[in-house]
Short mmCIF file of C-alpha atoms in Angstrom, two decimals:
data_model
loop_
_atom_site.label_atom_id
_atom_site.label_comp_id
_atom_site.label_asym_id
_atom_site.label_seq_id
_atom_site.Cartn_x
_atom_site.Cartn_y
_atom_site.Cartn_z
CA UNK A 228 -87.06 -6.28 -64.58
CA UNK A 229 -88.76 -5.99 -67.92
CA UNK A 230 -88.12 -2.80 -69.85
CA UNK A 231 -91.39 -3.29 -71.77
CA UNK A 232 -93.39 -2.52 -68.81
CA UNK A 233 -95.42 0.08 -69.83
CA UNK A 234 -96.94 3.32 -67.64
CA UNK A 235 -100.38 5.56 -68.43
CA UNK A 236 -100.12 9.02 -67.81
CA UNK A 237 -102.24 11.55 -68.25
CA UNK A 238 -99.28 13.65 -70.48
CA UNK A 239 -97.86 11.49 -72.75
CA UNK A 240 -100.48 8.55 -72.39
CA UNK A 241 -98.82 5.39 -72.12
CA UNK A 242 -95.34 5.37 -71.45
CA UNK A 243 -92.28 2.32 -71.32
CA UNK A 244 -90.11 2.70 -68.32
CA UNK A 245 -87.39 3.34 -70.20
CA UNK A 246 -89.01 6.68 -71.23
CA UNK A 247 -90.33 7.59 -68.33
CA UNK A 248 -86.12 7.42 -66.61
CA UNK A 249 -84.79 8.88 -69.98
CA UNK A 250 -87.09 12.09 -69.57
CA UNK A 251 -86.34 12.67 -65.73
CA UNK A 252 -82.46 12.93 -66.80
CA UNK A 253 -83.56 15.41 -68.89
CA UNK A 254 -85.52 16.99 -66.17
CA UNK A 255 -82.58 16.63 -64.05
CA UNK A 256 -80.22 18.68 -66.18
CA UNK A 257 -82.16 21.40 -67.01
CA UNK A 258 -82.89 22.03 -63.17
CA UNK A 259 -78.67 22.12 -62.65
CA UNK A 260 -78.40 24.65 -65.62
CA UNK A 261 -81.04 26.99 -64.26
CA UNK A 262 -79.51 27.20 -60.66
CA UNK A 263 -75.67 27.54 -62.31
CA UNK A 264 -77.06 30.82 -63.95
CA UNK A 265 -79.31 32.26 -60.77
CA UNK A 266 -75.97 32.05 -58.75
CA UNK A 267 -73.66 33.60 -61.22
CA UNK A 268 -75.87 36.23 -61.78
CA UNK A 269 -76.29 37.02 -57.49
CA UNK A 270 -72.79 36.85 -57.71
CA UNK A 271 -72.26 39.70 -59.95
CA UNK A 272 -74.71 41.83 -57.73
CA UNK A 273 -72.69 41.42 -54.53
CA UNK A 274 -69.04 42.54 -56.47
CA UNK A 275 -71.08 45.51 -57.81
CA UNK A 276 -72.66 46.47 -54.19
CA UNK A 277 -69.23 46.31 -52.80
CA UNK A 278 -67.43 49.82 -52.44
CA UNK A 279 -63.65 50.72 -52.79
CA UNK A 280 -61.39 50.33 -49.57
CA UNK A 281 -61.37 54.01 -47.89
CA UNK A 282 -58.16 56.07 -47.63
CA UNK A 283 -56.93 55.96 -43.88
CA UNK A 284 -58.01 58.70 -41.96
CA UNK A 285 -55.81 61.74 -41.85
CA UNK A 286 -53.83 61.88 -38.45
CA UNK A 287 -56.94 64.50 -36.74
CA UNK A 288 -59.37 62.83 -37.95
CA UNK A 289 -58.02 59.68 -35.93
CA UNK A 290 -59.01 58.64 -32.47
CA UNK A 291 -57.34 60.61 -29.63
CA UNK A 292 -56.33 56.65 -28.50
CA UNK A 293 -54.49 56.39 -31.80
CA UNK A 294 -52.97 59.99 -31.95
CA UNK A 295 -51.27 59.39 -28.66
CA UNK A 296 -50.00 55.68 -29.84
CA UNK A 297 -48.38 57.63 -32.83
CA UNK A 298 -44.68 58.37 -32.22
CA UNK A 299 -43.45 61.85 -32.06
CA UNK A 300 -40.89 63.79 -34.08
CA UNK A 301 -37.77 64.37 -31.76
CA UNK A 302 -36.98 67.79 -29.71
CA UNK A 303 -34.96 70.21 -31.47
CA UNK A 304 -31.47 70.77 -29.72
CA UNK A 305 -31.01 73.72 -27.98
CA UNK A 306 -28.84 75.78 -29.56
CA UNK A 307 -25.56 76.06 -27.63
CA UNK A 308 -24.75 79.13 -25.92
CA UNK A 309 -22.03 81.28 -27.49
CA UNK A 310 -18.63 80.68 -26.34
CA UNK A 311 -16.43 83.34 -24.89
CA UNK A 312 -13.29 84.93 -26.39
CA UNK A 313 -11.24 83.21 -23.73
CA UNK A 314 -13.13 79.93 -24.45
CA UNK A 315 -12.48 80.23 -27.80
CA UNK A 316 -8.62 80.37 -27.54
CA UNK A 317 -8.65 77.57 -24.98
CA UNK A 318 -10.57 75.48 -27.29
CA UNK A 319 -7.93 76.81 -30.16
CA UNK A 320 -4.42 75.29 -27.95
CA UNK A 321 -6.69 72.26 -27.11
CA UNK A 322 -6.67 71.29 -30.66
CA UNK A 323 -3.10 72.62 -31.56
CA UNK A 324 -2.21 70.72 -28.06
CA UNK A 325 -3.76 67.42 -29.72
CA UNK A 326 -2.68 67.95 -33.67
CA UNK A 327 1.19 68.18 -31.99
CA UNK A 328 0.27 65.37 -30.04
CA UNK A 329 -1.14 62.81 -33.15
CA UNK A 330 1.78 64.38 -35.22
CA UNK A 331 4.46 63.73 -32.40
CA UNK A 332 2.80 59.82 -31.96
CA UNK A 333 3.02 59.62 -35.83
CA UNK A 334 6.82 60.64 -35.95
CA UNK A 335 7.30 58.11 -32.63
CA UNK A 336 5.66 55.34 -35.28
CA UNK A 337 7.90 56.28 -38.28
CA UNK A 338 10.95 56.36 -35.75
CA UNK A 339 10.37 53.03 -34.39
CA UNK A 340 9.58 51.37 -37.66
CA UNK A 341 12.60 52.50 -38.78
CA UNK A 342 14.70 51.34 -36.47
CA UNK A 343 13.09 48.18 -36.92
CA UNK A 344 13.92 48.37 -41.05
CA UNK A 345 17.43 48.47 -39.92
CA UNK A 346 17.08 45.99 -37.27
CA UNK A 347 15.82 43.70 -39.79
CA UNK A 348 18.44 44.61 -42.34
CA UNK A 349 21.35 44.53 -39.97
CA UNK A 350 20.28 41.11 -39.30
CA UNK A 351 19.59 40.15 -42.85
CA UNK A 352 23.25 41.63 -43.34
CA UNK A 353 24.70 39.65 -40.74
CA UNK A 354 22.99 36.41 -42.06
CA UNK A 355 24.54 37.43 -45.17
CA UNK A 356 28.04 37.55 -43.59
CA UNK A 357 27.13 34.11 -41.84
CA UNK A 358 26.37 32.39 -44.67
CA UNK A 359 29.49 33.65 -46.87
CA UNK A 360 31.55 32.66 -44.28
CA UNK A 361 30.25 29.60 -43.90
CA UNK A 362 30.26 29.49 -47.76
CA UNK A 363 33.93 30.46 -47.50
CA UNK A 364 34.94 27.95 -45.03
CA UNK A 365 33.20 25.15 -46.59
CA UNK A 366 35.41 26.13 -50.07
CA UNK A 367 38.55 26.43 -48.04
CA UNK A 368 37.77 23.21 -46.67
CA UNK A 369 36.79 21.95 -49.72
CA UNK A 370 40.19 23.45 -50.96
CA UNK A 371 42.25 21.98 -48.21
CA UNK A 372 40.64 18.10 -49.24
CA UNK A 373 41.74 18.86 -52.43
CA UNK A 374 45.25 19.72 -51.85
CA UNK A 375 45.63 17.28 -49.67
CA UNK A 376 44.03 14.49 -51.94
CA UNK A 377 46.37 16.03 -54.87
CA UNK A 378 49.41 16.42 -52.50
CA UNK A 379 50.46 13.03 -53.17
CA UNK A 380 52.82 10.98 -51.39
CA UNK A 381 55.77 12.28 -48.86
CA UNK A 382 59.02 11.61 -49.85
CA UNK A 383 59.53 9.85 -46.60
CA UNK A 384 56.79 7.80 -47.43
CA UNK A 385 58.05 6.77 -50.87
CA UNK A 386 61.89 6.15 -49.33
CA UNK A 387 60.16 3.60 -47.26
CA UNK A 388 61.11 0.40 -49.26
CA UNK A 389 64.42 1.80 -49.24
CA UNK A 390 65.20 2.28 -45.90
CA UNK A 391 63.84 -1.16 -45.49
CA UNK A 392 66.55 -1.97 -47.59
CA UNK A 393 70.48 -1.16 -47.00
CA UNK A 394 69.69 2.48 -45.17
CA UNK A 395 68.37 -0.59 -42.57
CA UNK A 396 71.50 -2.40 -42.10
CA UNK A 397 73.42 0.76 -42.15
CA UNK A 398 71.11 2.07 -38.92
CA UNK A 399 71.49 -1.49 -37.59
CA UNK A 400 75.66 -0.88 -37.81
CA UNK A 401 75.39 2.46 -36.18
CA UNK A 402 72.86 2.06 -33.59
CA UNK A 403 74.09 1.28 -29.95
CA UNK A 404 76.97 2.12 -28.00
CA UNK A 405 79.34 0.26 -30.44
CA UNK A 406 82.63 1.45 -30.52
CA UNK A 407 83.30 2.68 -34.24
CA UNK A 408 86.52 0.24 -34.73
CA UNK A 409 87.93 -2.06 -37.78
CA UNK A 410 85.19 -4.01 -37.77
CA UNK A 411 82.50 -1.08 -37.74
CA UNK A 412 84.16 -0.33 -40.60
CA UNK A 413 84.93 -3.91 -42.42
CA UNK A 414 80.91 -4.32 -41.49
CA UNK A 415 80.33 -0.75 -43.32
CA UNK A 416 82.34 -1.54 -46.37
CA UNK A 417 79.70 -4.45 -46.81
CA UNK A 418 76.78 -2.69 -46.67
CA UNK A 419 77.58 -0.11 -48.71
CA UNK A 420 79.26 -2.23 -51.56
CA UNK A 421 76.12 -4.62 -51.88
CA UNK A 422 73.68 -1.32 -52.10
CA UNK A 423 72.44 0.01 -55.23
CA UNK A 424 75.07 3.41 -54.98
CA UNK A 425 77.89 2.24 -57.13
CA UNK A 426 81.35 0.81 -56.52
CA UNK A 427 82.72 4.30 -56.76
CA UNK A 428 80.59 6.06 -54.58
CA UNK A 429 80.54 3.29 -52.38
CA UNK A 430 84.52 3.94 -51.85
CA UNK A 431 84.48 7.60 -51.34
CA UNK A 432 81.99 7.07 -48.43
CA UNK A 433 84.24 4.22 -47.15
CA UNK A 434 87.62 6.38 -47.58
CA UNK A 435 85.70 9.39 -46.32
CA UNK A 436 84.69 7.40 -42.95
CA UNK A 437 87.80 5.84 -42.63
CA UNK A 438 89.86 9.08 -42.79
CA UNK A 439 87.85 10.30 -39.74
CA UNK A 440 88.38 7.41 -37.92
CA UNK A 441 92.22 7.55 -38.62
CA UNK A 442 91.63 11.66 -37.13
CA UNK A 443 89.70 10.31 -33.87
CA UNK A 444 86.57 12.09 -35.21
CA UNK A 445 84.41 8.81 -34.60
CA UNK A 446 83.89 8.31 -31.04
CA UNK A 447 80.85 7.07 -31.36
CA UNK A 448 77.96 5.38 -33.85
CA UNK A 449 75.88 8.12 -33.78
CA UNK A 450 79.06 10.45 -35.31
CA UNK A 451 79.53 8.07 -37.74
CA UNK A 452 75.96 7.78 -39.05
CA UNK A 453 76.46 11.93 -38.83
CA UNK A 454 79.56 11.58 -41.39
CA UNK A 455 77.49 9.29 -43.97
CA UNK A 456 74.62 11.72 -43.79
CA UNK A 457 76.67 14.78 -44.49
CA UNK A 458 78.58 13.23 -47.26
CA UNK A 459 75.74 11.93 -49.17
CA UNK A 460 73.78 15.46 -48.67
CA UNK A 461 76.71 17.03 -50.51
CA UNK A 462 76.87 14.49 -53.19
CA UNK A 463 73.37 14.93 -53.95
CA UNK A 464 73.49 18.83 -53.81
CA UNK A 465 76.85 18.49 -55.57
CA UNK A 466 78.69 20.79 -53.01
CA UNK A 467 75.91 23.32 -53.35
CA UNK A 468 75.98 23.55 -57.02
CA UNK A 469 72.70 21.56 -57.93
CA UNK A 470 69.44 22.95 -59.16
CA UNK A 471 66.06 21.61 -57.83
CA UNK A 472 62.86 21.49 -60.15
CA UNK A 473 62.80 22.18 -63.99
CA UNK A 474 64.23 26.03 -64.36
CA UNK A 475 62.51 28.00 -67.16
CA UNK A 476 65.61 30.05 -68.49
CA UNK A 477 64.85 33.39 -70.79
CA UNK A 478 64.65 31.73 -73.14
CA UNK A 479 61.21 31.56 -75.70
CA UNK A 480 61.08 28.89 -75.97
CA UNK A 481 62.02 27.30 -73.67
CA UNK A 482 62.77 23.57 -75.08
CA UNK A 483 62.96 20.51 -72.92
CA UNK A 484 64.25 17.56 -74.82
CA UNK A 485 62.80 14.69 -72.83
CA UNK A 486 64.93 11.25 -73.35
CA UNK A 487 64.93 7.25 -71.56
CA UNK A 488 64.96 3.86 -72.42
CA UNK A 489 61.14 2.45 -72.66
CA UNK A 490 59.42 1.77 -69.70
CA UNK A 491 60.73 4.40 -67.70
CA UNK A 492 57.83 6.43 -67.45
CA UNK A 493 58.80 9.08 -69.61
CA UNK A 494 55.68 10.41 -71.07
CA UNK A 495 54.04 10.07 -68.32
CA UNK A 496 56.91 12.49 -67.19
CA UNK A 497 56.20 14.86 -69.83
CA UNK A 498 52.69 15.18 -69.22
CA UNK A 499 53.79 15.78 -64.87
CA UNK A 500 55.75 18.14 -66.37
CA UNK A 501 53.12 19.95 -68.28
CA UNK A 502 50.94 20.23 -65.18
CA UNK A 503 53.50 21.65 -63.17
CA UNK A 504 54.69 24.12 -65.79
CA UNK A 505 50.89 25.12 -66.39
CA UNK A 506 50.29 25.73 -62.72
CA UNK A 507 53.03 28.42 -62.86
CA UNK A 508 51.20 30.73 -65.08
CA UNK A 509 53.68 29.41 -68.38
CA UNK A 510 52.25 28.11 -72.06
CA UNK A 511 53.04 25.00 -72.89
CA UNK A 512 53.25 22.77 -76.16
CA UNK A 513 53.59 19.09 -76.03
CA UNK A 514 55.53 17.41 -78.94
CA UNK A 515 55.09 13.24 -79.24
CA UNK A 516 58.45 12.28 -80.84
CA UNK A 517 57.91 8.75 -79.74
CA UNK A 518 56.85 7.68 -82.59
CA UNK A 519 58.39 4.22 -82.68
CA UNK A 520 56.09 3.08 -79.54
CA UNK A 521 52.64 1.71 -79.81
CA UNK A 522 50.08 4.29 -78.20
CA UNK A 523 52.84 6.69 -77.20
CA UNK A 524 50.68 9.51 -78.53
CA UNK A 525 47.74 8.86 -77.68
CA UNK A 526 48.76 8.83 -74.45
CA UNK A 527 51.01 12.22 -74.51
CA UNK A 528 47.18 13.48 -76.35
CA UNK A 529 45.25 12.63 -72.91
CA UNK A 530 47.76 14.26 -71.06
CA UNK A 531 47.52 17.39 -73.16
CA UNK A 532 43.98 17.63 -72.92
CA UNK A 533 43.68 16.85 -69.17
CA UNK A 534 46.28 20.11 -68.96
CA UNK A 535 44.68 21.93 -71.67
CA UNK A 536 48.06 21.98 -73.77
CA UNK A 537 48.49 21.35 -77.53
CA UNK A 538 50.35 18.63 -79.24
CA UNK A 539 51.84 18.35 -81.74
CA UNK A 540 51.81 14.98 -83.54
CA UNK A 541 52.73 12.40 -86.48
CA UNK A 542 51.97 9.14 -88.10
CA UNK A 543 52.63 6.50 -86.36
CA UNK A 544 56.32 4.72 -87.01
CA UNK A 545 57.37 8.77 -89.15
CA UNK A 546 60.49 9.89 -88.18
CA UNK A 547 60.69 11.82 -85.05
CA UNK A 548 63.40 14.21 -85.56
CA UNK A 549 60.82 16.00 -88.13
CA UNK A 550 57.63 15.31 -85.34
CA UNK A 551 59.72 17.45 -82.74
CA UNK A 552 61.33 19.90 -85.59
CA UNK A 553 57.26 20.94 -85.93
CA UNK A 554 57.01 20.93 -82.04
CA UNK A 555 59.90 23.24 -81.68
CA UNK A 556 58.44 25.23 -85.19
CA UNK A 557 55.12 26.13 -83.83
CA UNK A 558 56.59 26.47 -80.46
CA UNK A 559 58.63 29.79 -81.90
CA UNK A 560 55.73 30.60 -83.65
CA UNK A 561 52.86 30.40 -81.11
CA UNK A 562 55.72 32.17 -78.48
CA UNK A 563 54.78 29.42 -76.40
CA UNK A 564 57.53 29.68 -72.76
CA UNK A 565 58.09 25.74 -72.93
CA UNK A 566 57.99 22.92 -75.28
CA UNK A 567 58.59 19.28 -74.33
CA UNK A 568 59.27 16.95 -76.57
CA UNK A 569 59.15 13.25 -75.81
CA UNK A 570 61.78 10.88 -77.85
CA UNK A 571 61.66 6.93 -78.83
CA UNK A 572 62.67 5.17 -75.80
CA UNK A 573 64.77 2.29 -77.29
CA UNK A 574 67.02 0.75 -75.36
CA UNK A 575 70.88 2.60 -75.11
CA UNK A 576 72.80 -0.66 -75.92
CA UNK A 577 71.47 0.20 -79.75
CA UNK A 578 74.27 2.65 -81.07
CA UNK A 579 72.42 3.44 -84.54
CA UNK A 580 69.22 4.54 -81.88
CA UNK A 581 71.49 6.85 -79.80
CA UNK A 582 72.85 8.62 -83.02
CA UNK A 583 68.78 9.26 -84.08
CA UNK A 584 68.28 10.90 -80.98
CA UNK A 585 71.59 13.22 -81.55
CA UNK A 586 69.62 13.76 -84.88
CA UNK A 587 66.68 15.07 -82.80
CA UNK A 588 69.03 17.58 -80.87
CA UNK A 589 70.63 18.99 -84.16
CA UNK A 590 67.26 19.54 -85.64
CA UNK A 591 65.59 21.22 -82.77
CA UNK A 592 68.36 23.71 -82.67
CA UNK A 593 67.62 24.61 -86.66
CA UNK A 594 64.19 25.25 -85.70
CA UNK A 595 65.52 27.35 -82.76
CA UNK A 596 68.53 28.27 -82.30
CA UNK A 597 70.39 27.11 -79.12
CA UNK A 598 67.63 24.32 -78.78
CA UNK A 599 66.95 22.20 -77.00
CA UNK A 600 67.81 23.78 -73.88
CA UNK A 601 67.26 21.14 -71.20
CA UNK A 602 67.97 17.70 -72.00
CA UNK A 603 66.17 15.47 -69.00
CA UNK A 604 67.08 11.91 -68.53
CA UNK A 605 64.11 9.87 -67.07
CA UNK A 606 65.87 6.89 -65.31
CA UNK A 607 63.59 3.82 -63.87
CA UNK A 608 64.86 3.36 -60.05
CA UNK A 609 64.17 -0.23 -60.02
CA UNK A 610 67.14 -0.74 -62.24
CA UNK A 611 69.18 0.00 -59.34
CA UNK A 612 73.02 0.60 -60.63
CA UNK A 613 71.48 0.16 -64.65
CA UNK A 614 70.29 3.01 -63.82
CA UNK A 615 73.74 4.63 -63.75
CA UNK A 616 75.37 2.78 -66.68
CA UNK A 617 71.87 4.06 -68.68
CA UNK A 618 72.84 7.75 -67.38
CA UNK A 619 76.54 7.53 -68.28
CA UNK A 620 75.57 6.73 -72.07
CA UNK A 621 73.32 9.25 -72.65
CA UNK A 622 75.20 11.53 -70.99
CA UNK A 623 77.68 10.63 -73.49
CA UNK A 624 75.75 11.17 -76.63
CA UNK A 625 73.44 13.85 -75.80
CA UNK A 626 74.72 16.09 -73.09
CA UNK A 627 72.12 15.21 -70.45
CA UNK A 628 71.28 18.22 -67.88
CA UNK A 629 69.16 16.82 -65.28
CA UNK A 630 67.64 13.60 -64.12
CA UNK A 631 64.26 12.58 -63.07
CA UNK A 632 64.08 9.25 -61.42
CA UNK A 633 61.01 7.45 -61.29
CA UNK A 634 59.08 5.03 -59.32
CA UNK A 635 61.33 5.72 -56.08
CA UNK A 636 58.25 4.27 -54.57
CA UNK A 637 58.28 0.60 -55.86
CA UNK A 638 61.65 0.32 -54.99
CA UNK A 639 64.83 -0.67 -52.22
CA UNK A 640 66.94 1.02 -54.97
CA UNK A 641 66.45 4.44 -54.56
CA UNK A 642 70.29 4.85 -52.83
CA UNK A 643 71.11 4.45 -56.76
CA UNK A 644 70.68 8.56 -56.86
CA UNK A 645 73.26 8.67 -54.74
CA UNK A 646 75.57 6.99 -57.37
CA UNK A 647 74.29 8.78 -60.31
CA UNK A 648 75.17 12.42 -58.56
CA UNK A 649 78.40 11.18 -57.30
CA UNK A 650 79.59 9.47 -60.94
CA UNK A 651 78.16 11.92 -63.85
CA UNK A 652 77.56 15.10 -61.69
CA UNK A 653 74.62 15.67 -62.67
CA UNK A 654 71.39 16.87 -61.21
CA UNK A 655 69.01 14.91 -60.23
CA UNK A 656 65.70 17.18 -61.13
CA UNK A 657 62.75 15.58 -60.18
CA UNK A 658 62.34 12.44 -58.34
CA UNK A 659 58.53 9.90 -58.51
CA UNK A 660 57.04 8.30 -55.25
CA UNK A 661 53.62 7.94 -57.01
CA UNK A 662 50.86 8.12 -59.92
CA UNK A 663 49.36 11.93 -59.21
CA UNK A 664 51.06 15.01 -60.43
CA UNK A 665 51.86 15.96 -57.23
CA UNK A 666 53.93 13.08 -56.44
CA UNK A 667 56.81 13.86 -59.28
CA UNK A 668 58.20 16.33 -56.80
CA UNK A 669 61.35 18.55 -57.21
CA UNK A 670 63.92 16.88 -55.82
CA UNK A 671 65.75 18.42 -52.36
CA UNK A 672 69.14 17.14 -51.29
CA UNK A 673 68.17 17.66 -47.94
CA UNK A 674 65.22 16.61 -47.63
CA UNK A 675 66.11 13.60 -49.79
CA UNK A 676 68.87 12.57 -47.07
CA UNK A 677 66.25 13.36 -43.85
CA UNK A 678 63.21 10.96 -45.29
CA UNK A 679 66.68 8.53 -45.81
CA UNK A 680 67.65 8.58 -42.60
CA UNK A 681 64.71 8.95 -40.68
CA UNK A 682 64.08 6.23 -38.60
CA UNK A 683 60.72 7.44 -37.46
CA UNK A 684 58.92 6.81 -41.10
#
């Protein structure tokens, strides 16, 4: 279309179309305007014609329909009538009649929960009970597997290489009907000769057996294997004169001089010997006068502290008279009960070795007077009769009191106790059938001579 077309009006005269639409927007806009304003201005009429919203009618001024619809304020109660004097007292026990009532039930509930307090506590008290014993037993039985695992070895049980050895052909002689003739007797002579007792004692069992026979006494085996076991139970108890066990005289203190060749388990002795003394209630000093031997006190220092006992020790290769003359010192001054003193354990063929250990008695008895008062000889029972010729010189030298004889156990050898009581008269002490304390054991004639000839073991 062409904009240039031009209009004639009778207005604005001639006119371009482009005017003419321009002026009809105009037109346009100004008609919007004016009908915006006429309906605002109705619009404020009507909110000014408009009243406020009316209070609601009071309740008369309502229908009668609505007045009925609204609800109604309750009745009033009639007042009760007045009760009567009788009445009155009735109603009085009723309530007395149910306060005793409520306070009975209340007492009824306080009863039963308190025998249901001690219910529960007699049954927590029993439980107690129940579980202490139970406590207790399991101690005791704890107690008993400790005794028994401490109780070491029976004697019977450590004879048992030695019955296996000549106490076997000696029950092989007697057993059976045999009659007990010459050559019972020629056969017994053997036996005993090639066992471990010694020559002498050997002879006194043979002369003692034969003498009986001469009398008639042995009618049988089984009396003469009753003859052999009463002799050698008096040789051992040294017709009733031996002591069994290490006896703490009055003495304070009480000094043990321990002596043996080496290898005889003497400081292991010692320390035994600690552990039992300790377990009777005594106080006990250790003093390590093996001094010569390589480790001798350090072992003799576990043993003390496994017993909880002091000890009292030198240098290594010092002289041990003045090692035990300290022992025995500090022993009168700590009034400790015992002191043992271990000793070098050379061998007793050395003369200048058995006159240092009578220089360790004379010294002990200037650091107390009357010391030592025990001298123990620990003898190895796999020396068999060395054993006695080892006994006899000590003896000799230092007055030996008692014997302990070790490692009965490892042994056929153990008759050689037999020929160490019968030669030197001298006690045998103790006697070892094992490694635990337990198993040094005091030693018991008789019950030495029924492990020996039991035949059941």
């Amino acid at each position: 279309m062409n904009s240039n077309l031009a209009l004639s009006t009778p207005l604005f005269g001639t006119l371009t179309l482009n005017d003419a639409i321009g002026i009809a927007l105009v037109a346009a806009l100004v008609l919007l305007v004016a009908a915006a304003a006429v309906a605002l201005v109705r619009k404020k009429r009507r909110e000014k014609r408009v009243p406020p919203p009316a209070a609601p009618p009071p309740p008369e001024a309502r229908p009668r329909e609505l007045r009925k619809a609204a609800p109604s304020p309750p009745p009033a109660r009639p007042e009760a009538p007045a009760l009567s004097k009788e009445e009155q007292e009735e109603l009085h026990k009723e309530e007395y009649r149910r306060k005793k009532e409520e306070e009975r039930a209340h007492k009824e509930r306080r009863r039963l929960e308190r025998e249901a307090e001690l219910a529960r506590e007699r049954e927590e008290a029993l439980r107690r009970e129940r579980e202490a014993a139970e406590a207790l037993a399991r101690k005791q039985e704890e107690e008993r597997a400790r005794v028994a695992a401490e109780a070491g070895r029976t004697l019977a049980a450590g004879l048992a290489k030695t019955r296996g050895g000549f106490m076997a052909r000696l029950n092989a002689l007697v057993s059976g009907g045999k009659v007990v003739d010459e050559k019972i007797l020629a056969d017994l002579e053997e036996v005993l000769f090639t066992a471990d007792i010694g020559v002498k004692t050997a002879t006194h069992l043979l002369e003692g057996a034969r003498e009986r026979a001469r009398r008639n006494e042995l009618n049988n085996p089984a009396a003469l294997r009753s003859v052999l076991r009463a002799d050698i139970e008096r040789i051992l108890s040294l017709d009733g004169r031996g002591e069994t066990g290490l006896v703490v005289g009055p003495e304070r203190p009480f000094v043990v001089m321990v002596v043996g060749v080496n290898g005889s388990g003497k400081t292991t002795t010692i320390g035994k010997l600690a552990a039992k003394v300790k377990e009777t209630g005594k106080s006990v000093l250790l003093g390590a006068g093996d001094t010569f031997r390589a480790a001798a006190g350090e072992q003799l220092e576990i043993w003390a502290e496994r017993v909880g006992a002091p000890v009292v020790r030198g240098k290594e290769g010092s002289d041990p008279a003045s090692v035990c003359y300290e022992a025995v010192k500090q022993g009168v001054e700590g009034a400790r009960d015992v002191v043992l003193c271990d000793t070098a354990g050379r061998l007793h063929t050395k003369a200048p070795l058995m006159d240092e250990l009578k220089k360790v008695k004379r010294v002990m008895a200037k650091a107390c007077p009357g010391a030592p008062h025990e001298v123990l000889l620990v003898l190895d029972a796999t020396n068999g009769q060395n054993a006695i010729a080892q006994a006899r010189q000590f003896h000799e030298a230092l007055g030996v009191t008692g014997i302990v004889l070790t490692k009965l156990d490892g042994t056929a050898k153990g008759g050689v106790v037999i020929g160490i009581s019968d030669e030197l008269k001298l006690p045998v002490r103790y006697v070892g059938v094992g490694e635990k304390v337990a198993d040094l054991r005091p030693f018991s004639p008789h019950e030495f001579v029924e492990a020996l000839f039991d035949e059941r073991a």
